[in-house]
Structure formats: structure tokens, C-alpha cells
Amino acid sequence: MSSTGNDILRRRSQAVAEAVASRFAPTTYAQVDRVGRTEVRLTMPHHLVEFELDWMDDLVEVFVQPLGSGRHARRRLVGMLPAYDRALFESETRRAVGRGGLRGMAAQIDAAARAFELFCDDAPACREAGF
């Protein structure tokens, strides 16, 4: 890829990482660019939230890991949601993927943010997931 193409990808991944960080308001965040994807790690008061942004397929995967003693392995956010919230999140994600490009990825990030907020507000779901 040309240096111009690399600059465009770098700026795009930086903009998306900043959008993710502003949506979640973490205590810290880090961005790691890899070939064809970007990983954004957000440290929240009680969780580590990781976004894997796949630039080739315009997909966003979200993983959550609790912080503190007795740390559990990271798990996909969608797998920890109650059935109704999971169906809603998957439906929103499918619509967002259909949009494609940056708009679709932004919609996926918004859907993930809403799902994470629901997950954190739903104490039984948090306990059931081991958080």
C-alpha cells in the first residue's frame, strides 16, 4: 500500500479509536494498529473493554474482561447479554454491517456501547457472567 493509503488508514483508525473512547469515557485507552485491523482497549473502572475493528470486512467485535481479583478471561459481549438484549444487539449489528464502511462501523460501535451500558445496568446478567 502506498504511503498515502497508509496515512488514510492511520487517520481513519485514529478517528474511530477516539470516537470509541469518547462514547465510553474510559479511564485510559490504547490503540494498536495491525495489518487490516485496529484494536482499541478501554480501561473502565471495573472492566477492560476491547474493540477489534476489522477494516477489510467492516466488522466490529467487542470483548469484555473484568478487572480486579479473580480475573476472568475476556468474553464476547454478545455472549454475555440476556436473550432479548442479545437479539436486539445482533439485529442492530446486522443493519449496521449492511451499511458498510465507516458509517456502518460507527453504528456497530454505538450498538455495542448501548449493549455494554445495558449489561452493566443489569446486575443479574453481570453476576451470571461472573462479573
Short mmCIF file of C-alpha atoms in Angstrom, two decimals:
data_model
loop_
_atom_site.label_atom_id
_atom_site.label_comp_id
_atom_site.label_asym_id
_atom_site.label_seq_id
_atom_site.Cartn_x
_atom_site.Cartn_y
_atom_site.Cartn_z
CA MET A 1 0.00 0.00 0.00
CA SER A 2 1.23 3.48 -0.76
CA SER A 3 2.24 5.89 1.97
CA THR A 4 -0.88 7.92 1.17
CA GLY A 5 -3.04 4.82 1.66
CA ASN A 6 -1.30 4.08 4.96
CA ASP A 7 -1.84 7.68 6.10
CA ILE A 8 -5.54 7.45 5.28
CA LEU A 9 -5.90 4.17 7.21
CA ARG A 10 -3.96 5.58 10.16
CA ARG A 11 -6.14 8.70 10.30
CA ARG A 12 -9.30 6.63 9.94
CA SER A 13 -8.31 4.22 12.71
CA GLN A 14 -7.32 7.13 14.97
CA ALA A 15 -10.68 8.82 14.38
CA VAL A 16 -12.58 5.62 15.16
CA ALA A 17 -10.46 4.96 18.28
CA GLU A 18 -11.20 8.47 19.52
CA ALA A 19 -14.91 8.01 18.80
CA VAL A 20 -14.93 4.76 20.78
CA ALA A 21 -13.11 6.39 23.69
CA SER A 22 -15.46 9.38 23.74
CA ARG A 23 -18.55 7.13 23.65
CA PHE A 24 -17.39 5.05 26.62
CA ALA A 25 -15.45 7.67 28.63
CA PRO A 26 -12.78 5.23 29.89
CA THR A 27 -10.09 5.98 32.45
CA THR A 28 -7.48 5.13 29.78
CA TYR A 29 -7.44 3.78 26.26
CA ALA A 30 -4.86 2.39 23.90
CA GLN A 31 -4.91 1.84 20.17
CA VAL A 32 -2.91 -0.86 18.37
CA ASP A 33 -2.89 -0.88 14.57
CA ARG A 34 -2.34 -4.23 12.89
CA VAL A 35 -2.49 -5.27 9.25
CA GLY A 36 -6.10 -4.75 8.20
CA ARG A 37 -7.44 -4.06 11.68
CA THR A 38 -7.21 -1.87 14.74
CA GLU A 39 -7.59 -2.90 18.37
CA VAL A 40 -8.87 -0.34 20.84
CA ARG A 41 -8.53 -1.23 24.53
CA LEU A 42 -10.56 0.81 27.02
CA THR A 43 -9.90 0.57 30.73
CA MET A 44 -13.09 1.25 32.64
CA PRO A 45 -13.43 1.36 36.44
CA HIS A 46 -14.37 -2.35 36.63
CA HIS A 47 -13.83 -3.73 33.11
CA LEU A 48 -11.39 -3.88 30.24
CA VAL A 49 -13.36 -3.44 27.00
CA GLU A 50 -11.63 -4.37 23.74
CA PHE A 51 -12.85 -3.45 20.28
CA GLU A 52 -11.40 -5.28 17.30
CA LEU A 53 -12.09 -3.22 14.18
CA ASP A 54 -11.69 -5.29 11.00
CA TRP A 55 -11.13 -2.83 8.15
CA MET A 56 -11.31 -5.50 5.43
CA ASP A 57 -14.80 -6.72 6.34
CA ASP A 58 -16.04 -3.55 8.13
CA LEU A 59 -16.80 -5.58 11.27
CA VAL A 60 -16.52 -4.68 14.93
CA GLU A 61 -16.03 -7.36 17.63
CA VAL A 62 -16.37 -6.38 21.29
CA PHE A 63 -14.81 -8.25 24.21
CA VAL A 64 -15.18 -7.58 27.94
CA GLN A 65 -12.94 -8.69 30.79
CA PRO A 66 -13.46 -7.84 34.47
CA LEU A 67 -10.63 -6.14 36.33
CA GLY A 68 -9.50 -6.92 39.86
CA SER A 69 -9.01 -10.08 41.86
CA GLY A 70 -10.14 -13.38 40.41
CA ARG A 71 -9.85 -12.09 36.85
CA HIS A 72 -11.80 -14.00 34.27
CA ALA A 73 -10.83 -14.48 30.64
CA ARG A 74 -12.16 -11.97 28.14
CA ARG A 75 -15.50 -12.86 26.61
CA ARG A 76 -17.51 -11.61 23.67
CA LEU A 77 -20.03 -9.01 24.80
CA VAL A 78 -22.84 -10.51 22.74
CA GLY A 79 -22.45 -13.85 24.55
CA MET A 80 -22.97 -12.25 27.97
CA LEU A 81 -26.21 -10.43 27.19
CA PRO A 82 -29.65 -11.73 28.22
CA ALA A 83 -31.63 -13.21 25.30
CA TYR A 84 -33.71 -10.13 24.46
CA ASP A 85 -30.76 -7.72 24.63
CA ARG A 86 -28.65 -10.16 22.58
CA ALA A 87 -31.31 -10.35 19.85
CA LEU A 88 -31.59 -6.55 19.79
CA PHE A 89 -27.81 -6.12 19.63
CA GLU A 90 -27.45 -8.71 16.85
CA SER A 91 -30.26 -7.07 14.86
CA GLU A 92 -28.66 -3.61 15.19
CA THR A 93 -25.29 -5.06 14.22
CA ARG A 94 -26.68 -6.75 11.09
CA ARG A 95 -28.27 -3.47 9.98
CA ALA A 96 -25.01 -1.61 10.65
CA VAL A 97 -22.93 -4.15 8.71
CA GLY A 98 -25.34 -3.71 5.79
CA ARG A 99 -24.49 0.00 5.67
CA GLY A 100 -20.82 -0.80 5.20
CA GLY A 101 -17.83 1.49 5.54
CA LEU A 102 -17.21 3.94 8.35
CA ARG A 103 -20.90 4.69 8.88
CA GLY A 104 -21.60 1.01 9.38
CA MET A 105 -18.68 0.63 11.79
CA ALA A 106 -19.80 3.71 13.73
CA ALA A 107 -23.30 2.22 14.02
CA GLN A 108 -21.79 -1.06 15.28
CA ILE A 109 -19.80 0.85 17.90
CA ASP A 110 -22.94 2.70 19.02
CA ALA A 111 -24.85 -0.59 19.26
CA ALA A 112 -22.01 -2.09 21.31
CA ALA A 113 -21.96 0.93 23.61
CA ARG A 114 -25.70 0.63 24.24
CA ALA A 115 -25.39 -3.13 24.82
CA PHE A 116 -22.50 -2.62 27.25
CA GLU A 117 -24.49 0.01 29.16
CA LEU A 118 -27.44 -2.40 29.40
CA PHE A 119 -25.09 -5.18 30.51
CA CYS A 120 -23.59 -3.01 33.26
CA ASP A 121 -27.02 -1.82 34.41
CA ASP A 122 -28.41 -5.38 34.52
CA ALA A 123 -26.97 -6.72 37.79
CA PRO A 124 -28.28 -10.31 37.30
CA ALA A 125 -26.65 -10.50 33.86
CA CYS A 126 -23.35 -9.23 35.33
CA ARG A 127 -23.46 -11.80 38.14
CA GLU A 128 -24.43 -14.60 35.76
CA ALA A 129 -21.48 -13.74 33.52
CA GLY A 130 -19.16 -13.85 36.54
CA PHE A 131 -18.56 -10.10 36.84
#
